[in-house]
Coordinates of C-alpha atoms in Angstrom, one line a residue:
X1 CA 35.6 7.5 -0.8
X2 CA 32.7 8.9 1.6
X3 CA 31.1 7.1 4.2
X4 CA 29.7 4.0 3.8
X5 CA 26.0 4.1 4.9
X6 CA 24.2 0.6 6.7
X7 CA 20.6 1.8 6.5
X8 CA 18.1 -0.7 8.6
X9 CA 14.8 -0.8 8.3
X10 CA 12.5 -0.5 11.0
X11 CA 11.3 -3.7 12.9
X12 CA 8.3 -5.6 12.6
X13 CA 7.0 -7.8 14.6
X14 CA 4.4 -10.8 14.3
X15 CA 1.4 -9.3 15.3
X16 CA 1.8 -6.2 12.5
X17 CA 2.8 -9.2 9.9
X18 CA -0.1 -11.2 10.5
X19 CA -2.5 -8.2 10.4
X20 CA -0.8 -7.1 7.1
X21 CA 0.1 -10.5 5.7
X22 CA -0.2 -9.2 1.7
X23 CA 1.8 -6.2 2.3
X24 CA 4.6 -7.7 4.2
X25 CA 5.0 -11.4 2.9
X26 CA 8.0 -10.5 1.3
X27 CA 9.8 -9.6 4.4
X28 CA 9.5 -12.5 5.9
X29 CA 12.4 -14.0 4.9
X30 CA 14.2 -10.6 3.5
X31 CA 16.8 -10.7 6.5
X32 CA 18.3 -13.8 5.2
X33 CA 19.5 -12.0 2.3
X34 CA 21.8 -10.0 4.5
X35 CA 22.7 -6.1 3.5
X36 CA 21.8 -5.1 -0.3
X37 CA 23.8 -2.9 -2.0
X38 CA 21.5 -0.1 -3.2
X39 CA 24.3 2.9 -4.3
X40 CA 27.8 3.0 -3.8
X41 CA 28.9 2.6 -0.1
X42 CA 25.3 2.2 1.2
X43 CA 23.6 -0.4 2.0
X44 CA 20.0 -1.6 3.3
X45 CA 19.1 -4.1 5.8
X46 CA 15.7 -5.9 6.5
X47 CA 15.7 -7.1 10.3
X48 CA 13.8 -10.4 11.2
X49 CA 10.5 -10.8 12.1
X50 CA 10.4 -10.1 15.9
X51 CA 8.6 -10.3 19.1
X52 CA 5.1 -8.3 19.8
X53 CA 4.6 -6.5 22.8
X54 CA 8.4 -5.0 23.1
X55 CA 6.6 -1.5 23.8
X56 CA 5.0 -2.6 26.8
X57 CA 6.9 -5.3 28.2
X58 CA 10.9 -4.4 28.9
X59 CA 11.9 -8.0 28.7
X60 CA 10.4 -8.8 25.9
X61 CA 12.4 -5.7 24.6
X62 CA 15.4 -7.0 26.1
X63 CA 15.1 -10.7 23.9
X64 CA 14.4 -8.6 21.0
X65 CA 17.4 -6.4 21.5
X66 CA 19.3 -9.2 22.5
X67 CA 18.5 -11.1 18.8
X68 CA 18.8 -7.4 17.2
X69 CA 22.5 -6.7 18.5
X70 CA 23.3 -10.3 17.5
X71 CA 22.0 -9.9 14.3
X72 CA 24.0 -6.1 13.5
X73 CA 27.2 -7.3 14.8
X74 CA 27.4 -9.9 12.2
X75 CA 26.8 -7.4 8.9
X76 CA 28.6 -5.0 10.6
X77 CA 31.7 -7.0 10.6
X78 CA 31.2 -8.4 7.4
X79 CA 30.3 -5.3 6.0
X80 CA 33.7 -4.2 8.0
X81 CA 32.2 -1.1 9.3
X82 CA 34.8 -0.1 12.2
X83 CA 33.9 2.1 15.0
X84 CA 30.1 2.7 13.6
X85 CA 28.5 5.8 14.2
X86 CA 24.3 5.1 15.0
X87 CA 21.9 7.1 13.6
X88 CA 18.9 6.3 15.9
X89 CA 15.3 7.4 15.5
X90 CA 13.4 4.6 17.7
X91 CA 12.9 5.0 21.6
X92 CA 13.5 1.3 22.6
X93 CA 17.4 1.2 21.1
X94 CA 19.0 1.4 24.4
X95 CA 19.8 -1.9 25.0
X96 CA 20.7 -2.2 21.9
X97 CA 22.9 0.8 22.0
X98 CA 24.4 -0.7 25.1
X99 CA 25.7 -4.2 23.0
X100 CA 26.7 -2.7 20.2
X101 CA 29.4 0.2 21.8
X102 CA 29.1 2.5 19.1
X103 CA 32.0 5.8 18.7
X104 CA 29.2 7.7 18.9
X105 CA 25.3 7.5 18.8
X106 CA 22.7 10.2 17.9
X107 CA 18.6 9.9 18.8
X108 CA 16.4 11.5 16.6
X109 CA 13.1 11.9 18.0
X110 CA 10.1 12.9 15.6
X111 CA 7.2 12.0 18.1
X112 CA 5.9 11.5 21.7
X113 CA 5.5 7.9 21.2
X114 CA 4.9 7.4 24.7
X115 CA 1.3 8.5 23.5
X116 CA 0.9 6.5 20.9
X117 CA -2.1 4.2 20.6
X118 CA -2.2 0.1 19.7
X119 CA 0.4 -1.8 21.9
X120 CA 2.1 0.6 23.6
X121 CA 2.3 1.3 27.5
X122 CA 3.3 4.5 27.9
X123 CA 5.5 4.2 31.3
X124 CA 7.7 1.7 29.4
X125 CA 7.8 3.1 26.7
X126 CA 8.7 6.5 28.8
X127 CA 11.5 4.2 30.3
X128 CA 13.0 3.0 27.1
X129 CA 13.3 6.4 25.7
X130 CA 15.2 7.0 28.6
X131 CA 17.6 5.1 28.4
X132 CA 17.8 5.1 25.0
X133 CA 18.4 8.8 25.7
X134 CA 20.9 8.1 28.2
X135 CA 23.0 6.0 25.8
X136 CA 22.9 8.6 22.8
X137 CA 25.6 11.6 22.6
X138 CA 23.5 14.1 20.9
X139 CA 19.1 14.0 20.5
X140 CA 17.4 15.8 17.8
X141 CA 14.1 16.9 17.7
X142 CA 11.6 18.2 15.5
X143 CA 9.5 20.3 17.3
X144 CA 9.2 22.6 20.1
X145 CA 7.3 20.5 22.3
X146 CA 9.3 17.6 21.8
X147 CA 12.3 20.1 23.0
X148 CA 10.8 21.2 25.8
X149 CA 10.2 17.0 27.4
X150 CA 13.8 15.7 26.2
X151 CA 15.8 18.3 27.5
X152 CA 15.1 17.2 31.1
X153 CA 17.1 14.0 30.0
X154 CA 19.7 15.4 28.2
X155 CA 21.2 18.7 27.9
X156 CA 22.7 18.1 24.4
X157 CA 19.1 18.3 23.0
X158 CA 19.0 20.2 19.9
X159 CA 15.6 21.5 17.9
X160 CA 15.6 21.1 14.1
X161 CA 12.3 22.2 13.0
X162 CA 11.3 20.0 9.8
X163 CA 11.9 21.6 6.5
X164 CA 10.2 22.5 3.3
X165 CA 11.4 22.4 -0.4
X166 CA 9.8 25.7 -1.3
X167 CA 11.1 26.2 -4.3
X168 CA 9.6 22.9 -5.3
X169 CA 6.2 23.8 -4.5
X170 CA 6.1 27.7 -5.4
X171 CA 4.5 27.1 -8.4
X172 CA 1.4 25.4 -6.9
X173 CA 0.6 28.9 -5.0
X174 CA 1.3 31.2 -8.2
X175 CA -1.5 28.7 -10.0
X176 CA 1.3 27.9 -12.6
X177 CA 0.5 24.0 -12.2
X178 CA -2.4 21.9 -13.3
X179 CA -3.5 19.5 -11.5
X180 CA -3.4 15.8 -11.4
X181 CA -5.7 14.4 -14.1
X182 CA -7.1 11.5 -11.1
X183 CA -8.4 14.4 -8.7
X184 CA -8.9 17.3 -11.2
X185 CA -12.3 16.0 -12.0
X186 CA -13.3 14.8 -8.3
X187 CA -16.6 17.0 -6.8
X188 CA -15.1 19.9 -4.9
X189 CA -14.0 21.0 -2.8
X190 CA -11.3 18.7 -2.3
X191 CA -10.0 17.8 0.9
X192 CA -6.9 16.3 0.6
X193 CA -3.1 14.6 2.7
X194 CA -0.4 14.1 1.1
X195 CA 1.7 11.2 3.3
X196 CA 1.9 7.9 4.4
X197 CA -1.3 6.9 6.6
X198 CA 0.1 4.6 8.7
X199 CA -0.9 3.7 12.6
X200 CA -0.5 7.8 13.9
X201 CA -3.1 9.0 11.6
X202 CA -6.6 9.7 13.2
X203 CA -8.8 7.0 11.0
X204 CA -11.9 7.8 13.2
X205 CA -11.8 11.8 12.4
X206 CA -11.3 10.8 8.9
X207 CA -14.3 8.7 9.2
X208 CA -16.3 11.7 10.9
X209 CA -14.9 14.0 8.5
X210 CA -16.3 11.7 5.8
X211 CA -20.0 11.5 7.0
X212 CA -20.5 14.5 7.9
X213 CA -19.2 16.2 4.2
X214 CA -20.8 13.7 2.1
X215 CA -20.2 16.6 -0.9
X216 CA -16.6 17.0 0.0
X217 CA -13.6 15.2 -1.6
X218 CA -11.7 13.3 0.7
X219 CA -8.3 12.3 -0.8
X220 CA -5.3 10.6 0.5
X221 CA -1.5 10.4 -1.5
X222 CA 1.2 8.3 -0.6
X223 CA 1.5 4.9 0.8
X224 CA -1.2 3.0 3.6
X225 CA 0.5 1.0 6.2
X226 CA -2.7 1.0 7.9
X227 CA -6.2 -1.3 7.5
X228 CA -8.2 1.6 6.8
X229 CA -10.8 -0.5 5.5
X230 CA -13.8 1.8 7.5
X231 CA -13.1 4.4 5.2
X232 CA -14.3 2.3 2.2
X233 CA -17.9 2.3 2.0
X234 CA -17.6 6.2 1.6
X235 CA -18.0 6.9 -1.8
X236 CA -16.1 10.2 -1.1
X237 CA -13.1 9.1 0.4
X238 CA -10.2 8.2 -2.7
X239 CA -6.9 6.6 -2.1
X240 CA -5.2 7.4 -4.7
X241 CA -1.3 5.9 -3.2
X242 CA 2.0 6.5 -3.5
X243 CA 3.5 9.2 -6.1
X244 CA 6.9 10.4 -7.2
X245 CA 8.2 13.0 -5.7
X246 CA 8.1 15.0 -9.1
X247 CA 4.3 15.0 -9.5
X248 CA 3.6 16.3 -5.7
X249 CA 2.9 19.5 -7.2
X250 CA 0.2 18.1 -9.6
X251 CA -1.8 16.5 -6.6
X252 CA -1.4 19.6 -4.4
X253 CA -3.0 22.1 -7.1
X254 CA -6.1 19.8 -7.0
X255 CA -6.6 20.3 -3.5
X256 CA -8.4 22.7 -1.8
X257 CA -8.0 22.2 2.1
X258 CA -4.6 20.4 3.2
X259 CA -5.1 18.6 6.2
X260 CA -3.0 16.4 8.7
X261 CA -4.9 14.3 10.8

């Protein structure tokens, strides 16, 4: 039979709705729906709409976890999901860790987010994490640096370096693939990321990089979480969005310099 899978989407709260109303209206009322049943024995669940400021007030983090918990006990019961195992990848789970009681609970951590810009304070933050860390059998990480901070909180910290479909790609670097008709014509060279530019990527170098290489290319593939609306009187910046996995290939052989702001 396999395990069955309740996957839940990350949380929102108001202040990111309001700023990206026409992206998000559909969420609004999403959680309502309960879990949909995408494949056999997984599910996905959309959280409500919650309280701003969770990353830099710890109460308000409590009140959100406290609506949160609430909110997963009920699907995971009806879902009858006995003794869950929690897959975590957000710092400020711990209290929800805490309420729920799972068998067991793993952190994965993919950032410093302690660092992170907009409404964050970073010695909450730093305290969350924590705990969160505190609560979780097992954390992950994904690079060396990131090893080197969450050890001193847990010594079942393991490092799991991202990976790479090579095989996938190989054929971009033998110059076997042509690329994608919407860049192959843009004025070169072409200087291009492939990924979702949301609130971690570094608009204002973008916006340097852009004025100062008026001859360059600047293009961006995959998905924007982000108002990047400074980037559009540049003629030479192109968003060209999100892409199946398949045609990757095709946008990377029309790109000359790979960057990752």
């Amino acid at each position: 039979m396999g395990h069955r899978v309740l996957y839940v989407e990350t949380q929102v709260h108001w202040v990111t709705y309001l700023l990206q109303f026409r992206r998000l209206w559909k969420r609004l009322f999403a959680f309502a729906r309960g879990p949909r049943r995408v494949d056999d024995n997984l599910w996905v669940l959309t959280p409500p709409v919650l309280l701003p400021f969770f990353q830099m007030l710890p109460l308000i983090c409590r009140i959100n976890s406290f609506f949160m918990s609430r909110f997963l006990q009920r699907h995971i019961k009806k879902l009858e999901l006995r003794n869950p195992l929690i897959y975590n990848y957000t710092p400020y789970a711990g209290f929800v860790l805490k309420r729920l009681r799972p068998e067991r609970a793993l952190y994965e951590c993919v950032d410093e987010f302690a660092v992170n810009k907009r409404l964050v304070r970073r010695t909450v933050v730093e305290r969350l994490e924590r705990d969160t860390i505190g609560r979780s059998d097992a954390v992950i990480v994904t690079a060396p640096y990131l090893f080197e901070m969450k050890k001193k909180h847990s010594k079942k910290t393991f490092l799991i370096p991202n990976g790479s479909d090579v095989m996938h790609f190989r054929e971009v670097n033998l110059g076997r693939v042509e690329p994608a008709e919407e860049i192959a014509e843009l004025p070169k060279p072409v200087v291009g990321f492939v990924g979702a530019l949301a609130y971690w990527i570094d608009l204002e170098l973008i916006e340097y990089l852009a004025n100062r290489l008026p001859h360059c290319s600047i293009v961006f593939v995959g998905p924007v979480s982000v108002d990047a609306g400074r980037l559009a009187k540049y003629r030479n910046v192109h968003f060209v969005g999100r892409k199946p996995y398949a045609d990757i290939p095709k946008y990377m052989a029309g790109i000359d310099v790979c960057i990752n702001p």
